[in-house]
PDB file of C-alpha atoms and ligand atoms in Angstrom:
ATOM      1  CA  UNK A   1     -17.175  10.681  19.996  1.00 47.00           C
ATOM      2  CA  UNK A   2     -14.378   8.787  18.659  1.00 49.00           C
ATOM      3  CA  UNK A   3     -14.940   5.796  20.604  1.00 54.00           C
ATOM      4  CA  UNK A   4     -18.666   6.150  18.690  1.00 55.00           C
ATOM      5  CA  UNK A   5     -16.975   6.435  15.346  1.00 50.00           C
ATOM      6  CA  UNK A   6     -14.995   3.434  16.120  1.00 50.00           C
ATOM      7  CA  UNK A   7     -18.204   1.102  16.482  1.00 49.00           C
ATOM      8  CA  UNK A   8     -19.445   2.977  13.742  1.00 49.00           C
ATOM      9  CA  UNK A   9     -16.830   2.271  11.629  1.00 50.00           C
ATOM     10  CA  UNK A  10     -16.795  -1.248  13.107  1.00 48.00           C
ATOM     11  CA  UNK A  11     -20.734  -2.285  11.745  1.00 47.00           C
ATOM     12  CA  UNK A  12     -20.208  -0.830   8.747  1.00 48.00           C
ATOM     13  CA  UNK A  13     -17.079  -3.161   7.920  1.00 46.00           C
ATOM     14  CA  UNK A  14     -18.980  -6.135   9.485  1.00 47.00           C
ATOM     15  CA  UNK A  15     -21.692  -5.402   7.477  1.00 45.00           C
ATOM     16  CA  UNK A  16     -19.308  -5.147   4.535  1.00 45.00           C
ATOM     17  CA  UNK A  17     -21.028  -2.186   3.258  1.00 47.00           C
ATOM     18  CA  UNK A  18     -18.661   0.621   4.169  1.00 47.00           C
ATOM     19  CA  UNK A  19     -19.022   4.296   2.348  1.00 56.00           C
ATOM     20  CA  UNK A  20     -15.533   4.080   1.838  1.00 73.00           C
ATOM     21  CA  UNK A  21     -15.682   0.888  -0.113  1.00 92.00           C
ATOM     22  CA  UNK A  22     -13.292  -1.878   0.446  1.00 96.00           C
ATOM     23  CA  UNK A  23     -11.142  -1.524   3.777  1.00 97.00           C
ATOM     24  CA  UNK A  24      -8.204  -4.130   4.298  1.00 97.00           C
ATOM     25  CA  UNK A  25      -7.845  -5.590   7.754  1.00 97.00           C
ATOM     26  CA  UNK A  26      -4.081  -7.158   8.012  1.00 97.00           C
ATOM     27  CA  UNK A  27      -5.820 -10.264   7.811  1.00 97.00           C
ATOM     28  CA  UNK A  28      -6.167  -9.060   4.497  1.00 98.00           C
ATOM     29  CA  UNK A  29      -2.974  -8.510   4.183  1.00 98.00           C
ATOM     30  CA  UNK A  30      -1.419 -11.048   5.657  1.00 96.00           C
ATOM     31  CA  UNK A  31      -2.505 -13.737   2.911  1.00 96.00           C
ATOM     32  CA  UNK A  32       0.221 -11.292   0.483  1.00 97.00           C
ATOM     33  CA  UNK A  33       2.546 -14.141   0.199  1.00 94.00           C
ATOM     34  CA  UNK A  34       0.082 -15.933  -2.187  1.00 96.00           C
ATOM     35  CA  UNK A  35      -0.324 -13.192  -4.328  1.00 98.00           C
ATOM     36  CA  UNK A  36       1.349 -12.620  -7.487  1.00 98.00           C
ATOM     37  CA  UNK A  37       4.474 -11.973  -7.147  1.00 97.00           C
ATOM     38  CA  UNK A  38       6.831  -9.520  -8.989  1.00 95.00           C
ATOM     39  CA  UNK A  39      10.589  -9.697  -7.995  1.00 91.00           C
ATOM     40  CA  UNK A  40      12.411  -7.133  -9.380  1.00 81.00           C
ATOM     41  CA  UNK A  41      15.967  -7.445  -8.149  1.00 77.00           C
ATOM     42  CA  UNK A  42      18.205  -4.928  -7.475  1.00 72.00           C
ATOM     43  CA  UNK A  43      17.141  -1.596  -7.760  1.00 61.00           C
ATOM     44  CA  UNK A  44      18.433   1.749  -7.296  1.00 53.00           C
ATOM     45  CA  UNK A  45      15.172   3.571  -7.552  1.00 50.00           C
ATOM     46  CA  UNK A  46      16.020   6.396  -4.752  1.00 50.00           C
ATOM     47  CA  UNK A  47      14.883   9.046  -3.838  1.00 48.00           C
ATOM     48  CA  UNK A  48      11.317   7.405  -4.242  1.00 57.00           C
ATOM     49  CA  UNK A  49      11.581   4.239  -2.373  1.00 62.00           C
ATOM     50  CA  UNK A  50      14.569   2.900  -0.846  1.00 61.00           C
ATOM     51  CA  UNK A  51      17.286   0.778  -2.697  1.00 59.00           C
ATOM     52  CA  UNK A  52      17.773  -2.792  -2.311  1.00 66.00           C
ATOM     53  CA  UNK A  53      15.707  -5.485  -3.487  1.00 79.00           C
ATOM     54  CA  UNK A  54      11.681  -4.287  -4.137  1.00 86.00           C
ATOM     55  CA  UNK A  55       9.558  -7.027  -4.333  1.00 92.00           C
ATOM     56  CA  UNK A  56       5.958  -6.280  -5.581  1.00 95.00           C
ATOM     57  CA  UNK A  57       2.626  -8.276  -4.519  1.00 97.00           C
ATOM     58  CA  UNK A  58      -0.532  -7.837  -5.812  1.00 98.00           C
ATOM     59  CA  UNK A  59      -3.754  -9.634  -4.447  1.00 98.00           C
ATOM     60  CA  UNK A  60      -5.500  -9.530  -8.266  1.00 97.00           C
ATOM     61  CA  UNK A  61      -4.257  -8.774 -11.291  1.00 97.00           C
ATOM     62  CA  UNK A  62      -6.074  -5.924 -13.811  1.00 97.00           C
ATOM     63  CA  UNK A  63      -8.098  -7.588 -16.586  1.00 96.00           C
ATOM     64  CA  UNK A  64      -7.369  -6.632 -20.109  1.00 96.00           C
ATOM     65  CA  UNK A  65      -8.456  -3.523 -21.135  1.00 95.00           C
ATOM     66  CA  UNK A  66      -8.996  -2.034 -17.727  1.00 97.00           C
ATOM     67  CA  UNK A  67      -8.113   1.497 -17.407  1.00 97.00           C
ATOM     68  CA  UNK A  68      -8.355   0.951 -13.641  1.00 97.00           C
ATOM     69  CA  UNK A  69      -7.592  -1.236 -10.551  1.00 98.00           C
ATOM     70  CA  UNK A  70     -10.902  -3.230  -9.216  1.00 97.00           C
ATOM     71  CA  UNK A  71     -12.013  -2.444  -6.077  1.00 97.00           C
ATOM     72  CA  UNK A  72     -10.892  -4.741  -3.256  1.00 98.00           C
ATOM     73  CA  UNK A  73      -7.115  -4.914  -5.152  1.00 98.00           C
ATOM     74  CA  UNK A  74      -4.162  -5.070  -2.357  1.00 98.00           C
ATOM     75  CA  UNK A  75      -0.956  -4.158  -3.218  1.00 98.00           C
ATOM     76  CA  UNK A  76       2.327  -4.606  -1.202  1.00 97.00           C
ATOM     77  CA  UNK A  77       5.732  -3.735  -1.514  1.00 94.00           C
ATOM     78  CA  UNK A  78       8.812  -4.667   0.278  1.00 93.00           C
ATOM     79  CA  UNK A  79      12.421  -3.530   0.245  1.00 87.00           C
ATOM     80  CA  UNK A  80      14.441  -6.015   1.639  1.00 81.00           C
ATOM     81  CA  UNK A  81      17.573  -3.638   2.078  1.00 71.00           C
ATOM     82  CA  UNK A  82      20.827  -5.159   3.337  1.00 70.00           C
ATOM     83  CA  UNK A  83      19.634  -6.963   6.488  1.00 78.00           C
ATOM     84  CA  UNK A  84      17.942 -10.390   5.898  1.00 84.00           C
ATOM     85  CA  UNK A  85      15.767  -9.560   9.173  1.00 90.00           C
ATOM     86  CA  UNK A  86      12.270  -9.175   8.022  1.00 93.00           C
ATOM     87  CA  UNK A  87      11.558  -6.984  11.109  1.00 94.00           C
ATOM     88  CA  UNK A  88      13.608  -4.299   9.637  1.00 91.00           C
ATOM     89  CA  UNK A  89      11.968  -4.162   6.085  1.00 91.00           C
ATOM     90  CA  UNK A  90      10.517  -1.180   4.410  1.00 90.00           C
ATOM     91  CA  UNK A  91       6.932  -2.352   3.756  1.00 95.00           C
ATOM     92  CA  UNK A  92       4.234  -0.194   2.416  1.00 95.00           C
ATOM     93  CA  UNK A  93       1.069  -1.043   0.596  1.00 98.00           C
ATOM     94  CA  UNK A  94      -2.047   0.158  -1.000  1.00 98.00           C
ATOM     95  CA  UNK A  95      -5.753  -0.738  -1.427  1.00 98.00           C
ATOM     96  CA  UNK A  96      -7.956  -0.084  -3.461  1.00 98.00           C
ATOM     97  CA  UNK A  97     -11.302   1.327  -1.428  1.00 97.00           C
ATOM     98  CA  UNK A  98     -13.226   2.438  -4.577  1.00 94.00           C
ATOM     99  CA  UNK A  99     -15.167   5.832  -4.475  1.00 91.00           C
ATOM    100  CA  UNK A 100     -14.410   9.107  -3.438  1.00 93.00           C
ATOM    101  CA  UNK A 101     -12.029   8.212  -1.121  1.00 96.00           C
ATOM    102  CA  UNK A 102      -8.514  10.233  -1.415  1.00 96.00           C
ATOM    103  CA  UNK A 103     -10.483  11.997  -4.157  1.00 95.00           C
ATOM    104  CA  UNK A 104      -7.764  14.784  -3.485  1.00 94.00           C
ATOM    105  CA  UNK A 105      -4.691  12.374  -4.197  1.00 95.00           C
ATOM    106  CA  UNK A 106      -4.234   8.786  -5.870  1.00 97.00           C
ATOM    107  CA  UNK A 107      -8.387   8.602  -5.856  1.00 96.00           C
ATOM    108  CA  UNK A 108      -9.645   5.380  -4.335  1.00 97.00           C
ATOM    109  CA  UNK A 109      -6.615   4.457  -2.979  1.00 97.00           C
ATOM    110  CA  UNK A 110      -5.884   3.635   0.808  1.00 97.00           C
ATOM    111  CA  UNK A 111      -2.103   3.785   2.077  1.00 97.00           C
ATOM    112  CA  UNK A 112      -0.347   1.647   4.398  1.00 97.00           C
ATOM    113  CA  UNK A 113       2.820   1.750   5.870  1.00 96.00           C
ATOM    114  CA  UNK A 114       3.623  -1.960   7.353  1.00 97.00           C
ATOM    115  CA  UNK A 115       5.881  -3.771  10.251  1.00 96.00           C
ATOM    116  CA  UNK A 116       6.706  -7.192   9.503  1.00 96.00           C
ATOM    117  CA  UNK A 117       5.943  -8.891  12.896  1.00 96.00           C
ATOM    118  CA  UNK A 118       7.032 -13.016  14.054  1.00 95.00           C
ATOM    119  CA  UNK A 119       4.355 -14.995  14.339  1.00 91.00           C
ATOM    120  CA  UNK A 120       4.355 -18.043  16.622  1.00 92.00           C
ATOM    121  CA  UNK A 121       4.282 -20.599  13.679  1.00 90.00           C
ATOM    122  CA  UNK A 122       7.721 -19.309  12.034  1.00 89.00           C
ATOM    123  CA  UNK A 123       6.503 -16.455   9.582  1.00 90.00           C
ATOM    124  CA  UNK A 124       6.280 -13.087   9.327  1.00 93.00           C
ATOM    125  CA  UNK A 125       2.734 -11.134   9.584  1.00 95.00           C
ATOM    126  CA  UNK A 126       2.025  -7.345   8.134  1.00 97.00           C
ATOM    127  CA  UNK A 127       1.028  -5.436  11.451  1.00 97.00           C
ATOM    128  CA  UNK A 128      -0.630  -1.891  10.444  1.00 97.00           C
ATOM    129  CA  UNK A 129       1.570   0.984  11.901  1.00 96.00           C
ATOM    130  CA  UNK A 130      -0.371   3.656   9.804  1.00 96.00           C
ATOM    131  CA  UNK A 131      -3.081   3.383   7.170  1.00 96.00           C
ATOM    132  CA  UNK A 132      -4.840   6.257   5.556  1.00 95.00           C
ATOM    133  CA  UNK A 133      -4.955   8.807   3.057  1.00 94.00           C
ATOM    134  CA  UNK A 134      -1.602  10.130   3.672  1.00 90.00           C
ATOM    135  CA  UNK A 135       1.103   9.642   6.135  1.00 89.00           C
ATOM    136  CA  UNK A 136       0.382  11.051   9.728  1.00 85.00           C
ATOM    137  CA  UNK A 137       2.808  13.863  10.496  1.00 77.00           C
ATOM    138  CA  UNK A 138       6.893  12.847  10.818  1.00 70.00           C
ATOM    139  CA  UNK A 139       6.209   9.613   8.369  1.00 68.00           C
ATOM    140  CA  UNK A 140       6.380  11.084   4.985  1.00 65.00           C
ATOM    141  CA  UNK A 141       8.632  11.503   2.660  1.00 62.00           C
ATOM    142  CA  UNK A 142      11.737  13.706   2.779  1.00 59.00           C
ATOM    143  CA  UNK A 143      12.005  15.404  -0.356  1.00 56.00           C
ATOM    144  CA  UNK A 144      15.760  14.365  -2.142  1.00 54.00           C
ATOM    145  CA  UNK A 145      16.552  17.803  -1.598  1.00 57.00           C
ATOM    146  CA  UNK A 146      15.926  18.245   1.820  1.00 55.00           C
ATOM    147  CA  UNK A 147      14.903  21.446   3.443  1.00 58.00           C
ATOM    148  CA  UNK A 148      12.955  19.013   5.968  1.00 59.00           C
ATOM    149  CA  UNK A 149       9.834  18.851   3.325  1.00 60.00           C
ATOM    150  CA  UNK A 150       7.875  15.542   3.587  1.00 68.00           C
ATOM    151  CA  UNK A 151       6.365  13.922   0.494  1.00 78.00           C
ATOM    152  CA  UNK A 152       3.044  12.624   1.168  1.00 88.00           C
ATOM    153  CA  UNK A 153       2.135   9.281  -0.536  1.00 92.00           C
ATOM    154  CA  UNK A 154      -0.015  10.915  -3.234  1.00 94.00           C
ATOM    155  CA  UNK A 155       2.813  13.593  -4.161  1.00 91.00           C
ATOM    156  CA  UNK A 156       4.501  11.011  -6.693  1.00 91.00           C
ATOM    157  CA  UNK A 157       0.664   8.290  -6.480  1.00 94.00           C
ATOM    158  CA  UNK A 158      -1.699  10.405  -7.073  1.00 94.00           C
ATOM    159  CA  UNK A 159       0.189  12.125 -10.011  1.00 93.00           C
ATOM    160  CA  UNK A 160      -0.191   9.087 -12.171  1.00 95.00           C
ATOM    161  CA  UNK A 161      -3.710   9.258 -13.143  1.00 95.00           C
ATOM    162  CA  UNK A 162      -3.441   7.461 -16.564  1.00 96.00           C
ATOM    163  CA  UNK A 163      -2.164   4.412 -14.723  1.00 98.00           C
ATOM    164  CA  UNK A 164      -4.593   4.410 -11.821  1.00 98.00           C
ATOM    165  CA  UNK A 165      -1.954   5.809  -9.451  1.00 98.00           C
ATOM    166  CA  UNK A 166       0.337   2.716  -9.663  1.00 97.00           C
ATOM    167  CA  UNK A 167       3.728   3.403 -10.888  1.00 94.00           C
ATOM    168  CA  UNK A 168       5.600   0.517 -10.962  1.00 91.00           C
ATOM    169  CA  UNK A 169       6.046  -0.722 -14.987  1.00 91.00           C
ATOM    170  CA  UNK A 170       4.956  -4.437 -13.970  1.00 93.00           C
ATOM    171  CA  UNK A 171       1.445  -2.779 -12.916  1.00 97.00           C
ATOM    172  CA  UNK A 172       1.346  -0.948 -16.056  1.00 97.00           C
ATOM    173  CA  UNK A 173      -2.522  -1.168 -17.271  1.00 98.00           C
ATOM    174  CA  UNK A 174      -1.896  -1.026 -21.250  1.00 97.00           C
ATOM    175  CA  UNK A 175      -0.124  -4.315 -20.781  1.00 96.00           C
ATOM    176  CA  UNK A 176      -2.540  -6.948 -19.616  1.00 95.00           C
TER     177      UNK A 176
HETATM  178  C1  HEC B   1       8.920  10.298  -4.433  1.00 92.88           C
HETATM  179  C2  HEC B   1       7.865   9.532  -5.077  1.00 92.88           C
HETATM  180  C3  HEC B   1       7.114   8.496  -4.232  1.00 92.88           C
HETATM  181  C4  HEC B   1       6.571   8.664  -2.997  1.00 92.88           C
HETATM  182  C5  HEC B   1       6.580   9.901  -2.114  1.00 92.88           C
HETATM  183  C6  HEC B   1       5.947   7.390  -2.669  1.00 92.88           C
HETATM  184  N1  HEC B   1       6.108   6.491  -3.676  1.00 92.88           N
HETATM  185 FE1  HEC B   1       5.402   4.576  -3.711  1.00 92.88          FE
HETATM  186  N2  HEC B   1       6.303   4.284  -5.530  1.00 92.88           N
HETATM  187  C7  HEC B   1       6.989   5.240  -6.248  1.00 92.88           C
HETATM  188  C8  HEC B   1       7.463   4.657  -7.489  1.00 92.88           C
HETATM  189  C9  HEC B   1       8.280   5.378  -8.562  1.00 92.88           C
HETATM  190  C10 HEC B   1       7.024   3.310  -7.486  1.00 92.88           C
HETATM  191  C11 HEC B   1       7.249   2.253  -8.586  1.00 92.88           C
HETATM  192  C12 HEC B   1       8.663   1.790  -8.615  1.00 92.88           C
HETATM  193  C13 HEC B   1       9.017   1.065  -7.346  1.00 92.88           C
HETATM  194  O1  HEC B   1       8.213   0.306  -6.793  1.00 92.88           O
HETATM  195  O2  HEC B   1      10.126   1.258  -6.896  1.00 92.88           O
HETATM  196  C14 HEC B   1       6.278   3.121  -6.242  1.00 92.88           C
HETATM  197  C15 HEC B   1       5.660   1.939  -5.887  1.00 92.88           C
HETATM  198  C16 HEC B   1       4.837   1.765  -4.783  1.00 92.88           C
HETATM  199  C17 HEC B   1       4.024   0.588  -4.525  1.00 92.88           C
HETATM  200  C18 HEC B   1       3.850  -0.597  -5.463  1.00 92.88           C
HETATM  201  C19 HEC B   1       2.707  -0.273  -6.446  1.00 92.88           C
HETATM  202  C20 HEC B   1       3.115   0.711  -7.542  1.00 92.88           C
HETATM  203  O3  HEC B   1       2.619   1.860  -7.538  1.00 92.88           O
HETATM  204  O4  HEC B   1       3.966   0.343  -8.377  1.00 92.88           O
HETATM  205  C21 HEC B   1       3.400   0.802  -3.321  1.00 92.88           C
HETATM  206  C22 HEC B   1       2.429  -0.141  -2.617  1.00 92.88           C
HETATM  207  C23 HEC B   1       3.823   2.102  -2.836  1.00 92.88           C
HETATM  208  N3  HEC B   1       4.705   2.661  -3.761  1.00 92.88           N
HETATM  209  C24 HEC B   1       3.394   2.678  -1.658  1.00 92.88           C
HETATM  210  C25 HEC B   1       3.750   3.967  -1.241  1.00 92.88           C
HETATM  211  C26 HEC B   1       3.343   4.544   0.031  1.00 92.88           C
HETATM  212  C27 HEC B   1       2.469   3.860   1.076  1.00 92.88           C
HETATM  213  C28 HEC B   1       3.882   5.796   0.086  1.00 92.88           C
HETATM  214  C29 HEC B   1       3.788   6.824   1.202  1.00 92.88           C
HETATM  215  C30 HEC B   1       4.274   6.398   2.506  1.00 92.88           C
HETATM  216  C31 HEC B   1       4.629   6.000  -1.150  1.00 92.88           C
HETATM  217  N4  HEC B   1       4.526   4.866  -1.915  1.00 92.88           N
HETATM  218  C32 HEC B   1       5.290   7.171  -1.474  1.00 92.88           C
HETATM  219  C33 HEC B   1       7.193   6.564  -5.884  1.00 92.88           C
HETATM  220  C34 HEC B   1       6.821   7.127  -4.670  1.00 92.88           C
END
């Protein structure tokens, strides 16, 4: 059954004519360097994301007056932290599938959670360790407060509907 899914899934992304819209393969993501680029420094934005130094890439920028992200937009963001070993980055990202998908959450959005693998020319390619609607179980969130609760993606995402689920202030829609 799953192994049928699979090639299911498979034709339909050949085919480029998914349900779900617009799915990212890493090759995708892997092209993120080129992107536009939004360095923000230093920032202590805990408990959401981790300090250190966020970096922001997005694979196509909003056009003016849209009140949403176009399908087929790739976001990535990377705290550097302390170490300057790539390998041990914080790197998540999101895409936007279009549709119904994660109708429940930050709707038409995709999550990824990335690793930052050596390549044999020298740099650094996004390997997917999850992708999805949410975390799988033991990768979420812990709330600030503790009590062992996990935030799923779309807890703090999927709460900003008047920005298209994007909460960073360089992403903010009303200014392109
Ligand atoms: C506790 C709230 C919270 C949770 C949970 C959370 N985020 Fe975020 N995220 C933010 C905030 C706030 C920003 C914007 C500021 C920043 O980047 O630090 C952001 C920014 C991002 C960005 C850059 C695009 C944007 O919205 O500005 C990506 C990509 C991202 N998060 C992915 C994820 C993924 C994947 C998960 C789940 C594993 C996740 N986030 C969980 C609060 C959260």
């Amino acid at each position: 059954m799953l192994r049928r899914l699979l090639v299911a899934s498979l034709l339909f992304g050949l085919a480029g004519c998914a349900p779900e819209g617009f799915v990212a393969s890493e090759a995708d993501l892997a092209t993120y360097a080129g992107w536009t680029r939004f360095d923000r420094g230093d920032q202590p934005v805990g408990p959401e994301h981790p300090a250190g130094g966020s970096v922001v890439y997005v694979s196509r920028l909003p056009v003016h007056g849209a009140t949403a992200f176009a399908e087929g937009t790739m976001i990535v963001r990377i705290t550097a932290g302390a170490s300057p070993d790539p390998t041990t980055w914080e790197v998540h990202a999101m895409a936007k599938r279009g549709g119904d998908y994660n109708a429940a959450g930050a709707r038409g959005w995709e999550f990824f959670d990335l690793e930052l693998e050596p390549s044999a020319d020298g740099s650094y390619r996004p390997h997917i360790e999850w992708r999805g609607e949410s975390p799988p179980e033991g990768n979420g969130y812990e709330a600030p407060d503790g009590g062992g609760v996990e935030l799923s993606c779309n807890h703090c995402h999927g709460a900003a509907v008047q920005n298209d689920s994007v909460l960073g202030p360089e992403l903010d829609l009303t200014t392109f």
